[in-house]
Coordinates of C-alpha atoms and ligand atoms in Angstrom, one line a residue:
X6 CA 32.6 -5.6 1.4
X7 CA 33.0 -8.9 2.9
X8 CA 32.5 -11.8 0.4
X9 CA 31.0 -14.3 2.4
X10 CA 27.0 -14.3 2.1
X11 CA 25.0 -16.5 3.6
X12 CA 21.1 -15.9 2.4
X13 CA 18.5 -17.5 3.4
X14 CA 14.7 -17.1 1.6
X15 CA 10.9 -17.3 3.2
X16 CA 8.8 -19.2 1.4
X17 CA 9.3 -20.8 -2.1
X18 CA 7.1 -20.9 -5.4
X19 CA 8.5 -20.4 -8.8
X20 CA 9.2 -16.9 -7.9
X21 CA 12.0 -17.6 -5.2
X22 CA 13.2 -20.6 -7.4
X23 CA 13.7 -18.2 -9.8
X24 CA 15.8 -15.7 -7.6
X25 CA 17.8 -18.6 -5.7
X26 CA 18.9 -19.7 -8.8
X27 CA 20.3 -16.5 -9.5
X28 CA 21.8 -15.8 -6.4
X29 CA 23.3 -19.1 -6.8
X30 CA 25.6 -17.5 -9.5
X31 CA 27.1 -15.3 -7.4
X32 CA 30.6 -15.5 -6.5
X33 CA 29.5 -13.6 -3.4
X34 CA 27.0 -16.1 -2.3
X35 CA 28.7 -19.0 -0.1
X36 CA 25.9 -20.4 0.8
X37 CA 21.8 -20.6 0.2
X38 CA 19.5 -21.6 2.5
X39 CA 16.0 -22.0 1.2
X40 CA 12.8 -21.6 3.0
X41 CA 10.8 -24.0 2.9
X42 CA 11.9 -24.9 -0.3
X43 CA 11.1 -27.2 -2.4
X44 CA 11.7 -29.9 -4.8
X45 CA 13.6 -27.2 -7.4
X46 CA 15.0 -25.4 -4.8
X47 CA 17.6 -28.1 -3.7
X48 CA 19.1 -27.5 -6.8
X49 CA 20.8 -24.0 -5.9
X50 CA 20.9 -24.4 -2.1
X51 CA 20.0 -26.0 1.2
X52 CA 16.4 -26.8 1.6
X53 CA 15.0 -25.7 5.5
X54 CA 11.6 -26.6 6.9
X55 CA 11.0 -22.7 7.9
X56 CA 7.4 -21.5 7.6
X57 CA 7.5 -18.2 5.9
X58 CA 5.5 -16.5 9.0
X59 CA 7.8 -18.2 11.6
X60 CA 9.5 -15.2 12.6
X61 CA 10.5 -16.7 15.8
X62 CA 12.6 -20.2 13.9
X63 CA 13.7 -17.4 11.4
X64 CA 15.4 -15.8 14.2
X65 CA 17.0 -18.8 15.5
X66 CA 18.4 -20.1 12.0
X67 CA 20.2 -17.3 11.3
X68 CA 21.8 -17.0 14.1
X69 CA 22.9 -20.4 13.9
X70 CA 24.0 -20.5 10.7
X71 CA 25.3 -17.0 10.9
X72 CA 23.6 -15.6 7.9
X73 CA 24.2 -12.1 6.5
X74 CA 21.6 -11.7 4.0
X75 CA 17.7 -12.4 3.7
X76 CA 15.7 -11.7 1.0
X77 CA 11.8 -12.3 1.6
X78 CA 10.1 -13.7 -1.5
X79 CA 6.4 -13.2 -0.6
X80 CA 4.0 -10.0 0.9
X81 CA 2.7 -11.8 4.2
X82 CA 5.7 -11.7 6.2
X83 CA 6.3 -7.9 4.9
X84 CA 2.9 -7.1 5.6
X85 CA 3.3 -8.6 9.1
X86 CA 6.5 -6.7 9.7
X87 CA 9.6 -8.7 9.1
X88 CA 11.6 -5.8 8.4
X89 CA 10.9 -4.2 11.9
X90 CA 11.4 -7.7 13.7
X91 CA 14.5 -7.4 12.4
X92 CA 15.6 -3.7 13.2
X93 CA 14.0 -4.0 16.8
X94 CA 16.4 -7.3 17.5
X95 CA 20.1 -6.4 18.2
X96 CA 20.8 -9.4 17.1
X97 CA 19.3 -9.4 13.8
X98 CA 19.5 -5.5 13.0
X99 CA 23.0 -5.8 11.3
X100 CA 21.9 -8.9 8.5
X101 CA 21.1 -7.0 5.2
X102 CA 17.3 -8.0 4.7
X103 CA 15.5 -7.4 1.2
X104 CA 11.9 -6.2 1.7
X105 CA 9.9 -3.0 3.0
X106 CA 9.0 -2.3 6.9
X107 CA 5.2 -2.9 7.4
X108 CA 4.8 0.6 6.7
X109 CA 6.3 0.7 3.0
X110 CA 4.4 -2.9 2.9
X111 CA 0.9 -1.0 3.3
X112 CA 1.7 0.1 -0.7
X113 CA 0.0 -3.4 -1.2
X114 CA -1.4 -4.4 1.9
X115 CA -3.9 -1.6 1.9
X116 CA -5.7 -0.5 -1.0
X117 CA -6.9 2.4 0.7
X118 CA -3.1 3.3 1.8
X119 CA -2.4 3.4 -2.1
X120 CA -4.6 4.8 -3.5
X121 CA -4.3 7.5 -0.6
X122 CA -0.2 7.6 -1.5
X123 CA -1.3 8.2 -5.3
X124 CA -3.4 10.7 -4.7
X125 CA -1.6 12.9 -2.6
X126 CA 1.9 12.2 -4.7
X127 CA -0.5 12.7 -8.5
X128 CA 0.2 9.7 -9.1
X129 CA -2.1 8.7 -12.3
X130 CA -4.5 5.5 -11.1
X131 CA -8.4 5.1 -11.4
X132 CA -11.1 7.6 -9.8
X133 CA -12.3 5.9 -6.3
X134 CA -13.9 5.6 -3.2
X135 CA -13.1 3.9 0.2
X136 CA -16.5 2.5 2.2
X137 CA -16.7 0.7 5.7
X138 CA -19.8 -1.1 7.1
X139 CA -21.1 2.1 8.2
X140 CA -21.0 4.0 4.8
X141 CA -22.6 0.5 2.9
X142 CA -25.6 2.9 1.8
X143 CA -23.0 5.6 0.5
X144 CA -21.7 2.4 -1.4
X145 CA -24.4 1.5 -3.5
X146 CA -25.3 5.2 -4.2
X147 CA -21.5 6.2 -5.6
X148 CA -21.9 2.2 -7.6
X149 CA -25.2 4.4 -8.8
X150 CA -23.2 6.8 -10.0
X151 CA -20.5 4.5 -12.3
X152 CA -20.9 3.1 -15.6
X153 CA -20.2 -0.5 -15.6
X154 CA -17.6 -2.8 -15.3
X155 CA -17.6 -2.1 -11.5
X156 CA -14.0 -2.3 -9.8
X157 CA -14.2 -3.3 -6.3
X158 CA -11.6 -4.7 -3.8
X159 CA -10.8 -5.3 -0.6
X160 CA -8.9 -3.4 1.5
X161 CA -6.5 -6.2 2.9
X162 CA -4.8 -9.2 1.6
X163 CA -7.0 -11.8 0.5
X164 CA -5.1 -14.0 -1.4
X165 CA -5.3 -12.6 -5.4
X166 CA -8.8 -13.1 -4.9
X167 CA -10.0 -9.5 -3.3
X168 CA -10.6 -8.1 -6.3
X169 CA -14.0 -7.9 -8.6
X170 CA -14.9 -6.8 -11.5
X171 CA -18.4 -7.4 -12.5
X172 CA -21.1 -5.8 -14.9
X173 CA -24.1 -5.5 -13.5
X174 CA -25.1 -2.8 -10.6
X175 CA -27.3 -5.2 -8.5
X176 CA -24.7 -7.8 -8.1
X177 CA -22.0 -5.2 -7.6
X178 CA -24.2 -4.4 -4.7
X179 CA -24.9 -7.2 -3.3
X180 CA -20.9 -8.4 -3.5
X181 CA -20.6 -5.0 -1.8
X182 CA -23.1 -5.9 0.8
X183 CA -21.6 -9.4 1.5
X184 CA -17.7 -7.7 1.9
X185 CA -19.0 -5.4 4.3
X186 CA -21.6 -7.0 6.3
X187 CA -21.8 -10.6 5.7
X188 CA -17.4 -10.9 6.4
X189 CA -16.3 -12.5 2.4
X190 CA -12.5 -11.8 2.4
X191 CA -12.7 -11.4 6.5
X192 CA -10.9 -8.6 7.9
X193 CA -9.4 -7.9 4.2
X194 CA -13.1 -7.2 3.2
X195 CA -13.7 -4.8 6.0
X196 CA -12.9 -1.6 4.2
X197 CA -13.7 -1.7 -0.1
X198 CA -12.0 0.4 -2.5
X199 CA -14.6 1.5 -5.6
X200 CA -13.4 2.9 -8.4
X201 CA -13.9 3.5 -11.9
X202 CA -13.0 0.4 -14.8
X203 CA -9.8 1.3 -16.6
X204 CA -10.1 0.0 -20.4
X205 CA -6.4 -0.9 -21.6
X206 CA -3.3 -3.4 -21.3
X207 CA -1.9 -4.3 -18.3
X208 CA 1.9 -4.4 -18.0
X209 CA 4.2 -4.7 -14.9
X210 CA 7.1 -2.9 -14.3
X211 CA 9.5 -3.8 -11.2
X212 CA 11.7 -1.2 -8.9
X213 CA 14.4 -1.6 -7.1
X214 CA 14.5 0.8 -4.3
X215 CA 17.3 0.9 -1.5
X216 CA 15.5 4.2 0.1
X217 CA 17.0 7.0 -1.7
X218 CA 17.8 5.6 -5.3
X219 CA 16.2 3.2 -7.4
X220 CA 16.4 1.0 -10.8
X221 CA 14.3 -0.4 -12.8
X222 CA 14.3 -3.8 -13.5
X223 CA 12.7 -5.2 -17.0
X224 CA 9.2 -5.0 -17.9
X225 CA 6.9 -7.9 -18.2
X226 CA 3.5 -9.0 -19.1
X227 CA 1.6 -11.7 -16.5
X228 CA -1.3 -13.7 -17.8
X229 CA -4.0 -13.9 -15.4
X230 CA -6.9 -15.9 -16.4
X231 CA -6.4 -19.3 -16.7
X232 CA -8.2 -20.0 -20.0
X233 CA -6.6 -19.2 -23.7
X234 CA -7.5 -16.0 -25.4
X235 CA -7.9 -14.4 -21.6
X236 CA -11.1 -16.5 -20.4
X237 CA -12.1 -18.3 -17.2
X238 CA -11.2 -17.6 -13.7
X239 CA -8.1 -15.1 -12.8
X240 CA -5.5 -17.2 -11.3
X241 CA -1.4 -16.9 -9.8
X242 CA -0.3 -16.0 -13.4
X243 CA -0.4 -18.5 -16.3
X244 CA 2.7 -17.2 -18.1
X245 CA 5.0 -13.9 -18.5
X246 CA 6.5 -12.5 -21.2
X247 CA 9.5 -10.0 -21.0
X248 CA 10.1 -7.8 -22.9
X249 CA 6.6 -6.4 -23.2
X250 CA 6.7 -5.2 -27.3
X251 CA 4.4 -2.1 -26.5
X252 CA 6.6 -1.0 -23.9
X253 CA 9.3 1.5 -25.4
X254 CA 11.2 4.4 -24.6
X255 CA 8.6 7.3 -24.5
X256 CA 6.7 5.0 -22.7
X257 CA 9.0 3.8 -20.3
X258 CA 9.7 8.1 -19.6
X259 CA 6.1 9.1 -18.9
X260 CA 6.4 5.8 -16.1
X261 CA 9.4 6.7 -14.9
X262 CA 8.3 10.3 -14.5
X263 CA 4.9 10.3 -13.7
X264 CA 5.1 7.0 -11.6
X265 CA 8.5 5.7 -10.4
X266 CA 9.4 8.9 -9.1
X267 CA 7.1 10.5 -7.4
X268 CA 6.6 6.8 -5.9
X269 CA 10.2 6.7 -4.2
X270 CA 10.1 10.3 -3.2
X271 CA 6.7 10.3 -2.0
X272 CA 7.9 7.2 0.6
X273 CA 11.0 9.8 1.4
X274 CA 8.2 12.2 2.1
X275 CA 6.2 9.5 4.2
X276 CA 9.4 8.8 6.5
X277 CA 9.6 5.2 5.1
X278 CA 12.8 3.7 4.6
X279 CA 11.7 1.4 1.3
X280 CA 14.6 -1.1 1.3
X281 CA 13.1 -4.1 -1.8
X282 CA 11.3 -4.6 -4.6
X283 CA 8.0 -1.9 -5.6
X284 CA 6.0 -4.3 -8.4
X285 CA 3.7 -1.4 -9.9
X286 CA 0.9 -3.1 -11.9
X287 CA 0.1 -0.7 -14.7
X288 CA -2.7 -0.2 -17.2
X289 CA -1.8 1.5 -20.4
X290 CA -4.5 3.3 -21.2
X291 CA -5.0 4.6 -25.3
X292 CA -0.4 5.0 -24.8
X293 CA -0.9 6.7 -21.1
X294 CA 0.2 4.6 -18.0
X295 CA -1.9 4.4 -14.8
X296 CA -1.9 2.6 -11.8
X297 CA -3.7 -0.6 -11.1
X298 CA -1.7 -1.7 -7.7
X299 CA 1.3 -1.9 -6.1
X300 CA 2.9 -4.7 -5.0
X301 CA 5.9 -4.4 -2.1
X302 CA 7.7 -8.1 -3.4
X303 CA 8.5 -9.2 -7.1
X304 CA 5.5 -11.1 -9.5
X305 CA 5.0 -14.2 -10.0
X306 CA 5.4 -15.4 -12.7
X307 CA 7.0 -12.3 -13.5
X308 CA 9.9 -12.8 -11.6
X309 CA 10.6 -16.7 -13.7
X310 CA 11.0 -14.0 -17.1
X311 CA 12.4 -10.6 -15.5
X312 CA 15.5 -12.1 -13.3
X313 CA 16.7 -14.4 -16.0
X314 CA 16.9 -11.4 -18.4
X315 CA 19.0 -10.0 -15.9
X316 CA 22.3 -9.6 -16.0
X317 CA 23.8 -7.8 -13.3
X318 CA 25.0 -9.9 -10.3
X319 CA 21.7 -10.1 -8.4
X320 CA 23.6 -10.3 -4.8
X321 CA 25.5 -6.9 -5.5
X322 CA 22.6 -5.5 -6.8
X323 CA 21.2 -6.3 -3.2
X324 CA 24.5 -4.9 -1.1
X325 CA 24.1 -2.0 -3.2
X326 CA 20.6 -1.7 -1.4
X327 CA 21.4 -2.3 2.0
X328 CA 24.4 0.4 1.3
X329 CA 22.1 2.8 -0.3
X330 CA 24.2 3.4 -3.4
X331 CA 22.1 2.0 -6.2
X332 CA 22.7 4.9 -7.6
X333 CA 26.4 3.6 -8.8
X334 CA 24.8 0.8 -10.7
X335 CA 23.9 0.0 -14.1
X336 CA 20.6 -2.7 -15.5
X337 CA 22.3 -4.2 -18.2
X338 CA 19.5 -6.9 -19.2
X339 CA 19.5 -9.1 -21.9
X340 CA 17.8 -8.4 -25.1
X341 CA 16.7 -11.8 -25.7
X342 CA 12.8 -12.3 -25.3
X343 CA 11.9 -14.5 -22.1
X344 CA 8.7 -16.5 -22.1
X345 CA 7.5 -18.5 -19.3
X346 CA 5.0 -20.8 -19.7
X347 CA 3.7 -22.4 -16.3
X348 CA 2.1 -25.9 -15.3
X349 CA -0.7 -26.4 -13.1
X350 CA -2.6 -28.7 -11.3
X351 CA -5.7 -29.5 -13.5
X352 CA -8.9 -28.1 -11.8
X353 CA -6.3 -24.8 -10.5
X354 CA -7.8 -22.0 -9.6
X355 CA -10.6 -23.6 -7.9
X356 CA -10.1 -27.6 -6.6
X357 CA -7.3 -30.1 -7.2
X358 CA -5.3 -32.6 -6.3
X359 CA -1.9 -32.7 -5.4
X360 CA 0.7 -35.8 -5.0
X361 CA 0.7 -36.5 -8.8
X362 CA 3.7 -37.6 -9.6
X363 CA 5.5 -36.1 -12.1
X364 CA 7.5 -37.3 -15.1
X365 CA 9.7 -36.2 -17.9
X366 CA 11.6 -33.2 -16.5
X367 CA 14.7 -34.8 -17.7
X368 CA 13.8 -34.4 -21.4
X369 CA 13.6 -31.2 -21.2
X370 CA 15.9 -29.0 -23.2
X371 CA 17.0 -25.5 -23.9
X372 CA 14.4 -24.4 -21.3
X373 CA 15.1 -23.3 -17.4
X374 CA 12.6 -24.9 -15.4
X375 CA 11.8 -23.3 -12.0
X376 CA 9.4 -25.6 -9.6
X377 CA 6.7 -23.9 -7.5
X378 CA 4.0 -26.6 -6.4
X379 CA 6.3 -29.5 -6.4
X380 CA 7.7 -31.6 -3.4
X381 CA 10.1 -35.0 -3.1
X382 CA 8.5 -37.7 -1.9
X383 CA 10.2 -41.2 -1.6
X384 CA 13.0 -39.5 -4.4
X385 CA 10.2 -38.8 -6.8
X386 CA 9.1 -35.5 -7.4
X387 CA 5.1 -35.0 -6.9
X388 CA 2.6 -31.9 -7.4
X389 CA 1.9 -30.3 -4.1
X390 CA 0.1 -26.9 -5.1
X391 CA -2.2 -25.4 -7.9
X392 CA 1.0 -23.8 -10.2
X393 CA 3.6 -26.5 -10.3
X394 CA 6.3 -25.7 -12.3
X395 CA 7.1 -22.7 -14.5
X396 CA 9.4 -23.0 -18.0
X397 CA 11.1 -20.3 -19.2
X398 CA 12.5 -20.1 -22.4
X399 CA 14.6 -17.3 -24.2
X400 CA 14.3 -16.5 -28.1
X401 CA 14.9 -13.5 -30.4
X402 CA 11.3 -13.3 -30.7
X403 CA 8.0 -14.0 -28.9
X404 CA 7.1 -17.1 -31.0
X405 CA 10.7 -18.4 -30.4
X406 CA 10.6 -18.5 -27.0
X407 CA 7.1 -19.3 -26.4
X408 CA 7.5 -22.3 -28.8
X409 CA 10.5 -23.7 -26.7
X410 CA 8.4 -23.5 -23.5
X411 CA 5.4 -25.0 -24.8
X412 CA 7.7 -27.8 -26.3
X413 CA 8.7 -28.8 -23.0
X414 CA 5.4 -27.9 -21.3
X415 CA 4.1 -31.2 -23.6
X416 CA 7.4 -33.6 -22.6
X417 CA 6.6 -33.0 -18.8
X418 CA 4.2 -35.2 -17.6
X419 CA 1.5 -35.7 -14.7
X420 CA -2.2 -36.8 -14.3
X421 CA -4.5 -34.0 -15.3
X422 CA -1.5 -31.5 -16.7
X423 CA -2.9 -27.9 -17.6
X424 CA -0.9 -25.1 -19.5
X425 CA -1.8 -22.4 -21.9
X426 CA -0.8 -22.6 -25.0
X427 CA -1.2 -19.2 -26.1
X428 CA 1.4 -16.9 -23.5
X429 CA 2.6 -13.9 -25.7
X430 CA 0.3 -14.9 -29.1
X431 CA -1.4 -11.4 -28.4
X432 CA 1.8 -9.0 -28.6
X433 CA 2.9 -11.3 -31.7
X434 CA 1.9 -9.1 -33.8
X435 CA 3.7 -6.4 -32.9
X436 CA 7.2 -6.2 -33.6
X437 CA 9.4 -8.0 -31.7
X438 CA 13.3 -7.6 -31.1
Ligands
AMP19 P1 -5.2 -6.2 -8.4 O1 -5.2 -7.2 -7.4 O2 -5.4 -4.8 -7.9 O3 -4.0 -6.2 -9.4 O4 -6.4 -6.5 -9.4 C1 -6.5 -7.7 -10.1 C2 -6.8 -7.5 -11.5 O5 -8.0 -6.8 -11.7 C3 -5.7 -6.7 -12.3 O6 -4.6 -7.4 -12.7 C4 -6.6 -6.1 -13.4 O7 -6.7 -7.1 -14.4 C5 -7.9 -6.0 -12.8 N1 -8.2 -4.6 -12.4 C6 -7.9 -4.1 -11.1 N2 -8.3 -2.8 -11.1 C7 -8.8 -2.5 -12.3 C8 -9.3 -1.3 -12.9 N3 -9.5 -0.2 -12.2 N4 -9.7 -1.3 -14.1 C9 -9.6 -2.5 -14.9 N5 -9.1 -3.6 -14.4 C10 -8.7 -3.6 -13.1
LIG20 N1 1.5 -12.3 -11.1 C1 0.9 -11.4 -10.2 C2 1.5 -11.3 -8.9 O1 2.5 -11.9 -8.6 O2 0.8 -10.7 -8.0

């Protein structure tokens, strides 16, 4: 093993912060390159002007800069095949790169793909049904058929937004109708998955996987909408909360079992080579896990709660993937609870501004603070996307933590400031550690 690492990242929100500030720690990491970066990010490495997409100045950095490792933060380039760019170039195919081929990215880049892969490999997920333009009328017959909420999403990427979940049958057709005919979500919306409304609590649970062997990462809770008690538009992620009280051992075995496994052996079985994260979105249904969605990348804000509770060296954990021999390693997490509480742009998820300048990070105390919407701009630091900054906080309970981040969510300051104030209130009642 050599011990010079030179990493570089593609694309930066709170999630990648999150991870380049671990890698940072590393004794194995010389240096951290950061694409694009942003105003947090300078913090733990060098900041490049890379588009995440930008296959062609990806190649040409590394090169340059000789860099032996790149882990991609988001699903687009994935989706768009970063992975094979790399393997097809024989001057890229040696550099250890974290994410799936476009293949193993199809787990969340098709919805029809994965719930195709669950099926076959009995994988426990919702009831469903895949229609196309030509089988609209099929459509609104099996809708017929359900009893509401109706679950319906399209097929591609579309953002976070592609999914719908709506209770009443006439406008469940009608969104139906406008997906397939009328082009909302564009190519994304070209195929719809149906299928049946699964009643529980959602909790995400993140995989390693170098192709062969796998580990699992900690468990967290995201919180969608962007209103407290759950209300309002779904958004990015409002907050996480790790570990996820419900979440114990027998649970934890039926996932492993009835999920993990058959996950990584049914890509063996597929032919794919799943080098990166697998984020499995689960629903536990009356104590019984089942599949909501895959993701082929980490969450956000999942990651800003899950990778700070970590602590293995994240870089080894990576060489052990590229040298297939995850087997040989051990999670050791700690047991502290993490809660992350995130800013946003007042108005987020639908219009707002950016370039508010933003004031009072320095006050801030016994919290990490990892910036996703933020940007330097004549040396101050301004808001320059809908989620702008996520705190994470550690305590030996939920209310601990969640205080602590909410603290500092009130000492940092811009114009029109949101945050929830309630991330974890509804698992406080359960025991904590
Ligand atoms: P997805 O993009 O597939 O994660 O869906 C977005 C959100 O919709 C999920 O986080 C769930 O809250 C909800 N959702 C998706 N599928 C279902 C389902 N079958 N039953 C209930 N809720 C769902
Ligand atoms: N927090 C949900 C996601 O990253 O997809």
């Amino acid at each position: 093993m050599t011990n010079y690492y030179e990493t570089t990242f593609i694309r930066i929100r709170g999630r990648e912060n999150a991870l380049a500030w671990k890698m940072a720690q590393s004794p194995l990491c010389t240096h951290l390159y950061i694409a694009p970066g942003n105003a947090g990010s300078s913090r733990f490495g060098t900041n490049v002007p890379i588009g995440v997409n930008d296959f062609a100045a990806i190649r040409a950095f590394v090169i340059e800069k000789s860099i032996t490792m790149v882990v991609v933060g988001p699903e687009d380039p994935l989706v768009k095949g970063i992975r094979n760019f790399f393997e097809a170039d024989p001057e890229l195919n040696t550099i250890l790169l974290i994410g799936p081929d476009s293949a193993g990215a199809q787990l969340e880049g098709s919805k029809d793909f994965s719930k195709l892969f669950m099926q076959k490999n009995n994988i426990p997920t919702a009831a469903y049904a895949t229609f196309t333009k030509a089988t609209l009328q099929e459509g609104y017959l099996f809708l017929e058929t359900l009893k509401p909420p109706y679950v319906l999403k399209a097929d591609g990427l579309a953002a976070g937004k592609g999914v719908l979940i709506l209770h009443d049958l006439v406008v469940a057709q009608q969104e139906l109708k406008l997906m397939l005919e009328e082009g909302k979500f564009g190519e994304a919306g070209s195929k719809v998955v149906i299928e049946e409304f699964l009643d529980g609590i959602e909790v995400s649970v993140f995989v390693l996987s170098d192709g062969k062997n796998y580990v699992i990462l900690p468990e967290a809770k995201d919180y969608k909408r962007i209103g407290e008690g759950d209300t309002g538009l779904n958004t990015g992620g409002m907050g996480a909360v790790s570990p996820v009280p419900f979440v114990d051992m027998p649970f934890m075995k039926k996932v492993e079992e009835r999920i993990i496994i058959p996950t990584v052996n049914g890509l063996q079985e597929a032919g794919i080579v799943y080098k990166g994260f697998i984020f499995i979105g689960l629903m536990c249904v009356k104590g019984e896990p089942f599949v909501i969605e895959y993701n082929a990348r980490m969450g956000d804000p999942e990651t800003e709660v899950v990778i700070p509770r970590l602590k293995n060296d994240l870089v080894e954990l990576f060489i052990a993937v590229a040298n297939q021999s995850l087997n040989k390693v051990k999670i050791e997490t700690d047991s502290r609870t993490a809660v992350t509480t995130m800013l946003v742009s007042g108005g987020y998820p639908e219009d707002y501004e950016k370039g508010q300048v933003i004031t009072g990070l320095e006050n801030c105390e016994e919290s990490l603070l990892f910036h996703a919407g933020t940007e330097m701009k004549e040396g101050k630091i301004i808001t320059s996307g809908g989620r702008v900054l996520a705190i994470t906080s550690f305590g030996n309970s939920i209310e601990e933590a969640a205080e602590k981040s909410t603290r500092n969510a009130t000492k940092i300051n811009y114009e029109k400031k949101y945050f929830r104030k309630d991330i974890g209130q509804d698992l406080m009642k359960k025991v904590t550690n």
